């Protein structure tokens, strides 16, 4: 019988495959004589997945820190302005209050999205399916979103048959899903003649929800990335976005056993649709 003592570990990247391999050397000593070296065991362990996961976690934290830092900087700037100008004009006070409100709302939405995303990925979200009257459900979402000051200048339309039957779904999760799709449409719609449609269709053995909007659209080469976390089109459209919402939408749809996709032409708006079996 022998004893093994672990030695230093190092790792290499295999050029031919791109895999990362950890190499450990274990000297083997006799059990009767600790000074008698019998040999060495070399262990090769594939740590590619672990390395990718660590990198992804680091990137995730960096993105979250960046997204939180931006609105916090704005909050700091405007709060400092109010503190330094106790006799500030009413216009400046109102502007500062509105900006602080909007940025606080942005942070709150991001935190909610992160919590939802984390719970879904950890499997701690329990699906609570119930019979929901689709017409009333979407009408409520529509009325809530219509009161958003960002949609005051756009045409906002709800298309559905009020005789629709009830649908089995997790009401709270689907509300998060649709709210995120509408928020996305509000961000990217055509500011001059924008129109956003929310619709629901009965397609044989499938239910289909959708949100479409007029706007710049999504280039074909980007469409396969829109549901990946932290993927945004900020650089092109100068729109503030965390890149989390659509990722959550996809996961909620998949939790219902469905699928989601986007239909769009560059410069001609976009339609986000998702279905699940009846």
PDB file of C-alpha atoms in Angstrom:
ATOM      1  CA  UNK A   1       0.000   0.000   0.000  1.00  0.00           C
ATOM      2  CA  UNK A   2       1.250   3.490  -0.862  1.00  0.00           C
ATOM      3  CA  UNK A   3       0.564   7.066   0.192  1.00  0.00           C
ATOM      4  CA  UNK A   4      -0.001   9.926  -2.268  1.00  0.00           C
ATOM      5  CA  UNK A   5       0.791  13.539  -1.517  1.00  0.00           C
ATOM      6  CA  UNK A   6      -0.592  16.250  -3.794  1.00  0.00           C
ATOM      7  CA  UNK A   7       1.898  18.453  -5.568  1.00  0.00           C
ATOM      8  CA  UNK A   8       1.422  21.831  -7.254  1.00  0.00           C
ATOM      9  CA  UNK A   9      -1.261  22.142  -9.928  1.00  0.00           C
ATOM     10  CA  UNK A  10      -0.887  23.994 -13.194  1.00  0.00           C
ATOM     11  CA  UNK A  11      -3.036  24.264 -16.282  1.00  0.00           C
ATOM     12  CA  UNK A  12      -2.476  24.487 -20.017  1.00  0.00           C
ATOM     13  CA  UNK A  13      -4.557  25.183 -23.109  1.00  0.00           C
ATOM     14  CA  UNK A  14      -4.513  22.448 -25.755  1.00  0.00           C
ATOM     15  CA  UNK A  15      -3.966  24.311 -29.017  1.00  0.00           C
ATOM     16  CA  UNK A  16      -5.628  21.687 -31.232  1.00  0.00           C
ATOM     17  CA  UNK A  17      -8.943  21.710 -29.316  1.00  0.00           C
ATOM     18  CA  UNK A  18      -8.894  24.937 -27.336  1.00  0.00           C
ATOM     19  CA  UNK A  19      -9.609  22.985 -24.144  1.00  0.00           C
ATOM     20  CA  UNK A  20      -8.150  24.042 -20.818  1.00  0.00           C
ATOM     21  CA  UNK A  21      -6.550  21.170 -18.882  1.00  0.00           C
ATOM     22  CA  UNK A  22      -5.386  21.176 -15.260  1.00  0.00           C
ATOM     23  CA  UNK A  23      -2.330  19.008 -14.555  1.00  0.00           C
ATOM     24  CA  UNK A  24      -1.556  17.699 -11.076  1.00  0.00           C
ATOM     25  CA  UNK A  25       1.394  15.584  -9.977  1.00  0.00           C
ATOM     26  CA  UNK A  26       1.034  13.188  -7.031  1.00  0.00           C
ATOM     27  CA  UNK A  27       4.252  11.626  -5.652  1.00  0.00           C
ATOM     28  CA  UNK A  28       3.680   8.121  -4.288  1.00  0.00           C
ATOM     29  CA  UNK A  29       5.508   7.050  -1.124  1.00  0.00           C
ATOM     30  CA  UNK A  30       5.673   3.698   0.584  1.00  0.00           C
ATOM     31  CA  UNK A  31       3.315   3.381   3.554  1.00  0.00           C
ATOM     32  CA  UNK A  32       6.083   1.719   5.556  1.00  0.00           C
ATOM     33  CA  UNK A  33       8.761   4.241   4.662  1.00  0.00           C
ATOM     34  CA  UNK A  34       7.712   7.834   4.038  1.00  0.00           C
ATOM     35  CA  UNK A  35      11.093   8.592   2.475  1.00  0.00           C
ATOM     36  CA  UNK A  36      10.852   5.865  -0.149  1.00  0.00           C
ATOM     37  CA  UNK A  37       9.526   7.378  -3.393  1.00  0.00           C
ATOM     38  CA  UNK A  38       7.836   4.720  -5.492  1.00  0.00           C
ATOM     39  CA  UNK A  39       6.732   6.886  -8.405  1.00  0.00           C
ATOM     40  CA  UNK A  40       4.532   9.773  -9.530  1.00  0.00           C
ATOM     41  CA  UNK A  41       0.957   9.857 -10.772  1.00  0.00           C
ATOM     42  CA  UNK A  42       0.082  12.605 -13.267  1.00  0.00           C
ATOM     43  CA  UNK A  43      -3.609  13.571 -13.384  1.00  0.00           C
ATOM     44  CA  UNK A  44      -5.087  15.492 -16.310  1.00  0.00           C
ATOM     45  CA  UNK A  45      -8.459  17.158 -15.668  1.00  0.00           C
ATOM     46  CA  UNK A  46     -10.579  19.013 -18.243  1.00  0.00           C
ATOM     47  CA  UNK A  47     -11.501  22.364 -16.654  1.00  0.00           C
ATOM     48  CA  UNK A  48     -12.762  24.077 -19.817  1.00  0.00           C
ATOM     49  CA  UNK A  49     -16.314  24.358 -18.504  1.00  0.00           C
ATOM     50  CA  UNK A  50     -15.152  25.657 -15.123  1.00  0.00           C
ATOM     51  CA  UNK A  51     -12.953  28.270 -16.796  1.00  0.00           C
ATOM     52  CA  UNK A  52     -15.772  29.470 -19.054  1.00  0.00           C
ATOM     53  CA  UNK A  53     -18.158  29.596 -16.102  1.00  0.00           C
ATOM     54  CA  UNK A  54     -15.726  31.661 -14.016  1.00  0.00           C
ATOM     55  CA  UNK A  55     -15.227  34.069 -16.915  1.00  0.00           C
ATOM     56  CA  UNK A  56     -19.008  34.367 -17.422  1.00  0.00           C
ATOM     57  CA  UNK A  57     -19.546  35.055 -13.727  1.00  0.00           C
ATOM     58  CA  UNK A  58     -16.872  37.745 -13.806  1.00  0.00           C
ATOM     59  CA  UNK A  59     -18.411  39.358 -16.887  1.00  0.00           C
ATOM     60  CA  UNK A  60     -21.872  39.183 -15.289  1.00  0.00           C
ATOM     61  CA  UNK A  61     -20.680  41.004 -12.158  1.00  0.00           C
ATOM     62  CA  UNK A  62     -18.850  43.593 -14.270  1.00  0.00           C
ATOM     63  CA  UNK A  63     -21.977  44.264 -16.351  1.00  0.00           C
ATOM     64  CA  UNK A  64     -24.207  44.568 -13.282  1.00  0.00           C
ATOM     65  CA  UNK A  65     -21.741  46.941 -11.618  1.00  0.00           C
ATOM     66  CA  UNK A  66     -21.598  49.075 -14.765  1.00  0.00           C
ATOM     67  CA  UNK A  67     -25.393  49.179 -15.174  1.00  0.00           C
ATOM     68  CA  UNK A  68     -25.894  50.183 -11.540  1.00  0.00           C
ATOM     69  CA  UNK A  69     -23.097  52.732 -11.554  1.00  0.00           C
ATOM     70  CA  UNK A  70     -24.553  54.804 -14.396  1.00  0.00           C
ATOM     71  CA  UNK A  71     -27.907  55.691 -12.751  1.00  0.00           C
ATOM     72  CA  UNK A  72     -26.236  56.081  -9.348  1.00  0.00           C
ATOM     73  CA  UNK A  73     -23.881  58.674 -10.830  1.00  0.00           C
ATOM     74  CA  UNK A  74     -26.882  60.585 -12.175  1.00  0.00           C
ATOM     75  CA  UNK A  75     -28.632  60.393  -8.795  1.00  0.00           C
ATOM     76  CA  UNK A  76     -25.498  61.675  -7.072  1.00  0.00           C
ATOM     77  CA  UNK A  77     -25.118  64.546  -9.513  1.00  0.00           C
ATOM     78  CA  UNK A  78     -28.698  65.796  -9.220  1.00  0.00           C
ATOM     79  CA  UNK A  79     -28.921  65.311  -5.451  1.00  0.00           C
ATOM     80  CA  UNK A  80     -25.657  67.270  -5.103  1.00  0.00           C
ATOM     81  CA  UNK A  81     -27.116  70.008  -7.303  1.00  0.00           C
ATOM     82  CA  UNK A  82     -30.139  70.312  -5.011  1.00  0.00           C
ATOM     83  CA  UNK A  83     -27.936  70.390  -1.915  1.00  0.00           C
ATOM     84  CA  UNK A  84     -25.655  73.068  -3.356  1.00  0.00           C
ATOM     85  CA  UNK A  85     -28.542  75.211  -4.583  1.00  0.00           C
ATOM     86  CA  UNK A  86     -31.033  75.471  -1.753  1.00  0.00           C
ATOM     87  CA  UNK A  87     -32.681  78.400  -3.561  1.00  0.00           C
ATOM     88  CA  UNK A  88     -32.814  76.585  -6.913  1.00  0.00           C
ATOM     89  CA  UNK A  89     -35.547  77.621  -9.325  1.00  0.00           C
ATOM     90  CA  UNK A  90     -38.765  75.639  -9.492  1.00  0.00           C
ATOM     91  CA  UNK A  91     -37.824  74.444 -12.993  1.00  0.00           C
ATOM     92  CA  UNK A  92     -34.499  73.020 -11.795  1.00  0.00           C
ATOM     93  CA  UNK A  93     -36.145  71.390  -8.776  1.00  0.00           C
ATOM     94  CA  UNK A  94     -38.800  69.734 -10.948  1.00  0.00           C
ATOM     95  CA  UNK A  95     -36.187  68.561 -13.458  1.00  0.00           C
ATOM     96  CA  UNK A  96     -34.034  67.082 -10.683  1.00  0.00           C
ATOM     97  CA  UNK A  97     -37.035  65.373  -9.074  1.00  0.00           C
ATOM     98  CA  UNK A  98     -38.107  63.828 -12.395  1.00  0.00           C
ATOM     99  CA  UNK A  99     -34.607  62.579 -13.200  1.00  0.00           C
ATOM    100  CA  UNK A 100     -34.155  61.118  -9.695  1.00  0.00           C
ATOM    101  CA  UNK A 101     -37.543  59.389  -9.987  1.00  0.00           C
ATOM    102  CA  UNK A 102     -36.736  57.922 -13.430  1.00  0.00           C
ATOM    103  CA  UNK A 103     -33.275  56.691 -12.433  1.00  0.00           C
ATOM    104  CA  UNK A 104     -34.601  55.169  -9.199  1.00  0.00           C
ATOM    105  CA  UNK A 105     -37.262  53.375 -11.226  1.00  0.00           C
ATOM    106  CA  UNK A 106     -34.573  52.127 -13.608  1.00  0.00           C
ATOM    107  CA  UNK A 107     -32.517  50.693 -10.737  1.00  0.00           C
ATOM    108  CA  UNK A 108     -35.599  49.069  -9.195  1.00  0.00           C
ATOM    109  CA  UNK A 109     -36.533  47.449 -12.509  1.00  0.00           C
ATOM    110  CA  UNK A 110     -33.022  46.131 -12.979  1.00  0.00           C
ATOM    111  CA  UNK A 111     -32.947  44.638  -9.487  1.00  0.00           C
ATOM    112  CA  UNK A 112     -36.340  42.994 -10.062  1.00  0.00           C
ATOM    113  CA  UNK A 113     -35.096  41.541 -13.359  1.00  0.00           C
ATOM    114  CA  UNK A 114     -31.908  40.240 -11.750  1.00  0.00           C
ATOM    115  CA  UNK A 115     -33.882  38.606  -8.920  1.00  0.00           C
ATOM    116  CA  UNK A 116     -36.298  37.002 -11.390  1.00  0.00           C
ATOM    117  CA  UNK A 117     -33.445  35.783 -13.581  1.00  0.00           C
ATOM    118  CA  UNK A 118     -31.549  34.339 -10.608  1.00  0.00           C
ATOM    119  CA  UNK A 119     -34.595  32.536  -9.212  1.00  0.00           C
ATOM    120  CA  UNK A 120     -35.452  31.034 -12.593  1.00  0.00           C
ATOM    121  CA  UNK A 121     -31.879  29.828 -13.208  1.00  0.00           C
ATOM    122  CA  UNK A 122     -31.658  28.363  -9.696  1.00  0.00           C
ATOM    123  CA  UNK A 123     -34.955  26.574 -10.188  1.00  0.00           C
ATOM    124  CA  UNK A 124     -36.495  28.228  -7.126  1.00  0.00           C
ATOM    125  CA  UNK A 125     -39.448  29.665  -9.054  1.00  0.00           C
ATOM    126  CA  UNK A 126     -42.475  27.457  -8.531  1.00  0.00           C
ATOM    127  CA  UNK A 127     -44.847  27.514 -11.492  1.00  0.00           C
ATOM    128  CA  UNK A 128     -48.334  28.405 -10.252  1.00  0.00           C
ATOM    129  CA  UNK A 129     -50.571  27.742 -13.227  1.00  0.00           C
ATOM    130  CA  UNK A 130     -54.137  28.963 -13.007  1.00  0.00           C
ATOM    131  CA  UNK A 131     -57.059  29.642 -15.300  1.00  0.00           C
ATOM    132  CA  UNK A 132     -56.722  33.246 -16.479  1.00  0.00           C
ATOM    133  CA  UNK A 133     -59.208  35.274 -18.542  1.00  0.00           C
ATOM    134  CA  UNK A 134     -56.896  36.495 -21.264  1.00  0.00           C
ATOM    135  CA  UNK A 135     -59.016  39.492 -22.294  1.00  0.00           C
ATOM    136  CA  UNK A 136     -59.164  40.885 -18.746  1.00  0.00           C
ATOM    137  CA  UNK A 137     -55.506  40.036 -18.122  1.00  0.00           C
ATOM    138  CA  UNK A 138     -54.185  41.843 -21.203  1.00  0.00           C
ATOM    139  CA  UNK A 139     -56.620  44.724 -20.754  1.00  0.00           C
ATOM    140  CA  UNK A 140     -55.209  45.282 -17.260  1.00  0.00           C
ATOM    141  CA  UNK A 141     -51.612  45.240 -18.562  1.00  0.00           C
ATOM    142  CA  UNK A 142     -52.614  47.577 -21.396  1.00  0.00           C
ATOM    143  CA  UNK A 143     -54.259  50.083 -19.051  1.00  0.00           C
ATOM    144  CA  UNK A 144     -51.252  50.044 -16.725  1.00  0.00           C
ATOM    145  CA  UNK A 145     -48.728  50.574 -19.513  1.00  0.00           C
ATOM    146  CA  UNK A 146     -50.913  53.255 -21.136  1.00  0.00           C
ATOM    147  CA  UNK A 147     -50.413  55.447 -18.092  1.00  0.00           C
ATOM    148  CA  UNK A 148     -46.656  55.426 -18.648  1.00  0.00           C
ATOM    149  CA  UNK A 149     -45.592  58.962 -19.583  1.00  0.00           C
ATOM    150  CA  UNK A 150     -43.283  57.503 -22.237  1.00  0.00           C
ATOM    151  CA  UNK A 151     -46.251  56.313 -24.324  1.00  0.00           C
ATOM    152  CA  UNK A 152     -48.214  59.552 -24.282  1.00  0.00           C
ATOM    153  CA  UNK A 153     -47.055  60.491 -27.774  1.00  0.00           C
ATOM    154  CA  UNK A 154     -47.438  57.096 -29.446  1.00  0.00           C
ATOM    155  CA  UNK A 155     -50.294  54.972 -30.729  1.00  0.00           C
ATOM    156  CA  UNK A 156     -50.830  52.037 -28.401  1.00  0.00           C
ATOM    157  CA  UNK A 157     -53.245  49.308 -29.511  1.00  0.00           C
ATOM    158  CA  UNK A 158     -54.571  46.088 -27.975  1.00  0.00           C
ATOM    159  CA  UNK A 159     -55.810  43.448 -30.413  1.00  0.00           C
ATOM    160  CA  UNK A 160     -57.784  40.545 -29.013  1.00  0.00           C
ATOM    161  CA  UNK A 161     -61.150  38.818 -29.107  1.00  0.00           C
ATOM    162  CA  UNK A 162     -63.016  39.501 -25.874  1.00  0.00           C
ATOM    163  CA  UNK A 163     -64.820  36.154 -26.254  1.00  0.00           C
ATOM    164  CA  UNK A 164     -61.550  34.298 -25.747  1.00  0.00           C
ATOM    165  CA  UNK A 165     -61.579  31.385 -23.347  1.00  0.00           C
ATOM    166  CA  UNK A 166     -59.431  31.253 -20.234  1.00  0.00           C
ATOM    167  CA  UNK A 167     -55.828  30.075 -20.515  1.00  0.00           C
ATOM    168  CA  UNK A 168     -53.700  27.988 -18.149  1.00  0.00           C
ATOM    169  CA  UNK A 169     -50.584  29.962 -17.185  1.00  0.00           C
ATOM    170  CA  UNK A 170     -48.581  31.442 -14.347  1.00  0.00           C
ATOM    171  CA  UNK A 171     -50.201  34.870 -14.268  1.00  0.00           C
ATOM    172  CA  UNK A 172     -47.389  36.676 -12.443  1.00  0.00           C
ATOM    173  CA  UNK A 173     -44.582  35.299 -14.616  1.00  0.00           C
ATOM    174  CA  UNK A 174     -46.416  35.986 -17.869  1.00  0.00           C
ATOM    175  CA  UNK A 175     -47.111  39.542 -16.672  1.00  0.00           C
ATOM    176  CA  UNK A 176     -43.351  40.022 -16.169  1.00  0.00           C
ATOM    177  CA  UNK A 177     -42.828  38.560 -19.634  1.00  0.00           C
ATOM    178  CA  UNK A 178     -45.280  40.859 -21.430  1.00  0.00           C
ATOM    179  CA  UNK A 179     -44.228  43.938 -19.449  1.00  0.00           C
ATOM    180  CA  UNK A 180     -40.621  43.368 -20.523  1.00  0.00           C
ATOM    181  CA  UNK A 181     -41.653  43.019 -24.177  1.00  0.00           C
ATOM    182  CA  UNK A 182     -43.693  46.231 -24.016  1.00  0.00           C
ATOM    183  CA  UNK A 183     -40.861  48.091 -22.243  1.00  0.00           C
ATOM    184  CA  UNK A 184     -38.516  46.911 -24.987  1.00  0.00           C
ATOM    185  CA  UNK A 185     -40.932  48.171 -27.657  1.00  0.00           C
ATOM    186  CA  UNK A 186     -41.218  51.552 -25.917  1.00  0.00           C
ATOM    187  CA  UNK A 187     -37.422  51.933 -25.912  1.00  0.00           C
ATOM    188  CA  UNK A 188     -36.940  51.091 -29.589  1.00  0.00           C
ATOM    189  CA  UNK A 189     -40.147  52.320 -31.262  1.00  0.00           C
ATOM    190  CA  UNK A 190     -40.210  55.079 -33.852  1.00  0.00           C
ATOM    191  CA  UNK A 191     -40.375  58.292 -31.823  1.00  0.00           C
ATOM    192  CA  UNK A 192     -42.081  60.240 -34.650  1.00  0.00           C
ATOM    193  CA  UNK A 193     -44.879  57.897 -35.786  1.00  0.00           C
ATOM    194  CA  UNK A 194     -44.475  54.978 -33.425  1.00  0.00           C
ATOM    195  CA  UNK A 195     -47.170  52.382 -32.898  1.00  0.00           C
ATOM    196  CA  UNK A 196     -47.142  49.437 -30.512  1.00  0.00           C
ATOM    197  CA  UNK A 197     -49.555  46.518 -30.824  1.00  0.00           C
ATOM    198  CA  UNK A 198     -50.225  43.847 -28.192  1.00  0.00           C
ATOM    199  CA  UNK A 199     -52.054  40.827 -29.538  1.00  0.00           C
ATOM    200  CA  UNK A 200     -53.202  37.353 -28.596  1.00  0.00           C
ATOM    201  CA  UNK A 201     -54.160  34.582 -31.019  1.00  0.00           C
ATOM    202  CA  UNK A 202     -55.646  31.102 -30.762  1.00  0.00           C
ATOM    203  CA  UNK A 203     -53.602  28.958 -33.153  1.00  0.00           C
ATOM    204  CA  UNK A 204     -55.076  25.451 -33.235  1.00  0.00           C
ATOM    205  CA  UNK A 205     -53.199  23.677 -30.416  1.00  0.00           C
ATOM    206  CA  UNK A 206     -51.105  26.697 -29.430  1.00  0.00           C
ATOM    207  CA  UNK A 207     -51.604  30.037 -27.690  1.00  0.00           C
ATOM    208  CA  UNK A 208     -49.695  32.926 -29.225  1.00  0.00           C
ATOM    209  CA  UNK A 209     -48.896  36.249 -27.554  1.00  0.00           C
ATOM    210  CA  UNK A 210     -47.066  39.032 -29.323  1.00  0.00           C
ATOM    211  CA  UNK A 211     -45.874  42.612 -29.215  1.00  0.00           C
ATOM    212  CA  UNK A 212     -44.877  44.455 -32.367  1.00  0.00           C
ATOM    213  CA  UNK A 213     -43.761  48.012 -32.913  1.00  0.00           C
ATOM    214  CA  UNK A 214     -42.709  50.497 -35.576  1.00  0.00           C
ATOM    215  CA  UNK A 215     -39.103  51.523 -35.381  1.00  0.00           C
ATOM    216  CA  UNK A 216     -35.571  50.955 -36.611  1.00  0.00           C
ATOM    217  CA  UNK A 217     -35.932  47.167 -36.487  1.00  0.00           C
ATOM    218  CA  UNK A 218     -33.267  44.591 -35.730  1.00  0.00           C
ATOM    219  CA  UNK A 219     -30.569  43.688 -38.288  1.00  0.00           C
ATOM    220  CA  UNK A 220     -30.703  40.029 -39.294  1.00  0.00           C
ATOM    221  CA  UNK A 221     -27.177  39.330 -38.076  1.00  0.00           C
ATOM    222  CA  UNK A 222     -28.156  40.504 -34.583  1.00  0.00           C
ATOM    223  CA  UNK A 223     -31.491  38.684 -34.228  1.00  0.00           C
ATOM    224  CA  UNK A 224     -30.050  35.413 -32.921  1.00  0.00           C
ATOM    225  CA  UNK A 225     -28.399  37.330 -30.044  1.00  0.00           C
ATOM    226  CA  UNK A 226     -31.315  39.419 -28.748  1.00  0.00           C
ATOM    227  CA  UNK A 227     -32.310  36.893 -26.078  1.00  0.00           C
ATOM    228  CA  UNK A 228     -28.773  36.530 -24.717  1.00  0.00           C
ATOM    229  CA  UNK A 229     -28.169  38.335 -21.440  1.00  0.00           C
ATOM    230  CA  UNK A 230     -26.588  41.803 -21.671  1.00  0.00           C
ATOM    231  CA  UNK A 231     -27.031  41.955 -25.448  1.00  0.00           C
ATOM    232  CA  UNK A 232     -28.278  45.423 -26.456  1.00  0.00           C
ATOM    233  CA  UNK A 233     -28.234  47.748 -29.441  1.00  0.00           C
ATOM    234  CA  UNK A 234     -27.235  50.777 -27.376  1.00  0.00           C
ATOM    235  CA  UNK A 235     -24.266  51.585 -29.552  1.00  0.00           C
ATOM    236  CA  UNK A 236     -26.436  52.003 -32.648  1.00  0.00           C
ATOM    237  CA  UNK A 237     -29.644  53.483 -31.248  1.00  0.00           C
ATOM    238  CA  UNK A 238     -28.335  55.259 -28.129  1.00  0.00           C
ATOM    239  CA  UNK A 239     -31.058  53.658 -26.016  1.00  0.00           C
ATOM    240  CA  UNK A 240     -30.550  52.965 -22.319  1.00  0.00           C
ATOM    241  CA  UNK A 241     -31.046  49.247 -21.710  1.00  0.00           C
ATOM    242  CA  UNK A 242     -29.704  46.673 -19.273  1.00  0.00           C
ATOM    243  CA  UNK A 243     -29.901  43.773 -21.727  1.00  0.00           C
ATOM    244  CA  UNK A 244     -31.643  41.558 -19.155  1.00  0.00           C
ATOM    245  CA  UNK A 245     -35.346  41.831 -20.020  1.00  0.00           C
ATOM    246  CA  UNK A 246     -35.460  39.663 -23.156  1.00  0.00           C
ATOM    247  CA  UNK A 247     -33.341  36.983 -21.493  1.00  0.00           C
ATOM    248  CA  UNK A 248     -35.942  36.748 -18.709  1.00  0.00           C
ATOM    249  CA  UNK A 249     -38.759  36.630 -21.267  1.00  0.00           C
ATOM    250  CA  UNK A 250     -37.167  33.647 -23.004  1.00  0.00           C
ATOM    251  CA  UNK A 251     -36.695  31.748 -19.745  1.00  0.00           C
ATOM    252  CA  UNK A 252     -40.304  32.366 -18.646  1.00  0.00           C
ATOM    253  CA  UNK A 253     -41.630  31.192 -22.018  1.00  0.00           C
ATOM    254  CA  UNK A 254     -39.468  28.068 -21.842  1.00  0.00           C
ATOM    255  CA  UNK A 255     -40.750  27.400 -18.298  1.00  0.00           C
ATOM    256  CA  UNK A 256     -44.218  27.228 -19.872  1.00  0.00           C
ATOM    257  CA  UNK A 257     -42.936  24.726 -22.438  1.00  0.00           C
ATOM    258  CA  UNK A 258     -43.070  27.258 -25.247  1.00  0.00           C
ATOM    259  CA  UNK A 259     -40.752  29.100 -27.602  1.00  0.00           C
ATOM    260  CA  UNK A 260     -40.112  32.736 -28.499  1.00  0.00           C
ATOM    261  CA  UNK A 261     -38.762  34.382 -31.606  1.00  0.00           C
ATOM    262  CA  UNK A 262     -38.396  37.771 -33.274  1.00  0.00           C
ATOM    263  CA  UNK A 263     -39.502  38.806 -36.749  1.00  0.00           C
ATOM    264  CA  UNK A 264     -37.881  41.972 -38.060  1.00  0.00           C
ATOM    265  CA  UNK A 265     -36.366  43.785 -41.007  1.00  0.00           C
ATOM    266  CA  UNK A 266     -33.802  46.495 -40.518  1.00  0.00           C
ATOM    267  CA  UNK A 267     -35.652  49.811 -40.565  1.00  0.00           C
ATOM    268  CA  UNK A 268     -39.136  48.238 -40.464  1.00  0.00           C
ATOM    269  CA  UNK A 269     -39.817  47.622 -36.781  1.00  0.00           C
ATOM    270  CA  UNK A 270     -40.022  44.256 -35.058  1.00  0.00           C
ATOM    271  CA  UNK A 271     -42.475  41.709 -33.696  1.00  0.00           C
ATOM    272  CA  UNK A 272     -41.721  39.522 -30.688  1.00  0.00           C
ATOM    273  CA  UNK A 273     -43.950  36.452 -30.515  1.00  0.00           C
ATOM    274  CA  UNK A 274     -44.133  33.529 -28.138  1.00  0.00           C
ATOM    275  CA  UNK A 275     -46.276  30.413 -28.054  1.00  0.00           C
ATOM    276  CA  UNK A 276     -46.931  27.488 -25.748  1.00  0.00           C
ATOM    277  CA  UNK A 277     -49.121  24.381 -26.016  1.00  0.00           C
ATOM    278  CA  UNK A 278     -52.708  24.590 -24.822  1.00  0.00           C
TER     279      UNK A 278
END
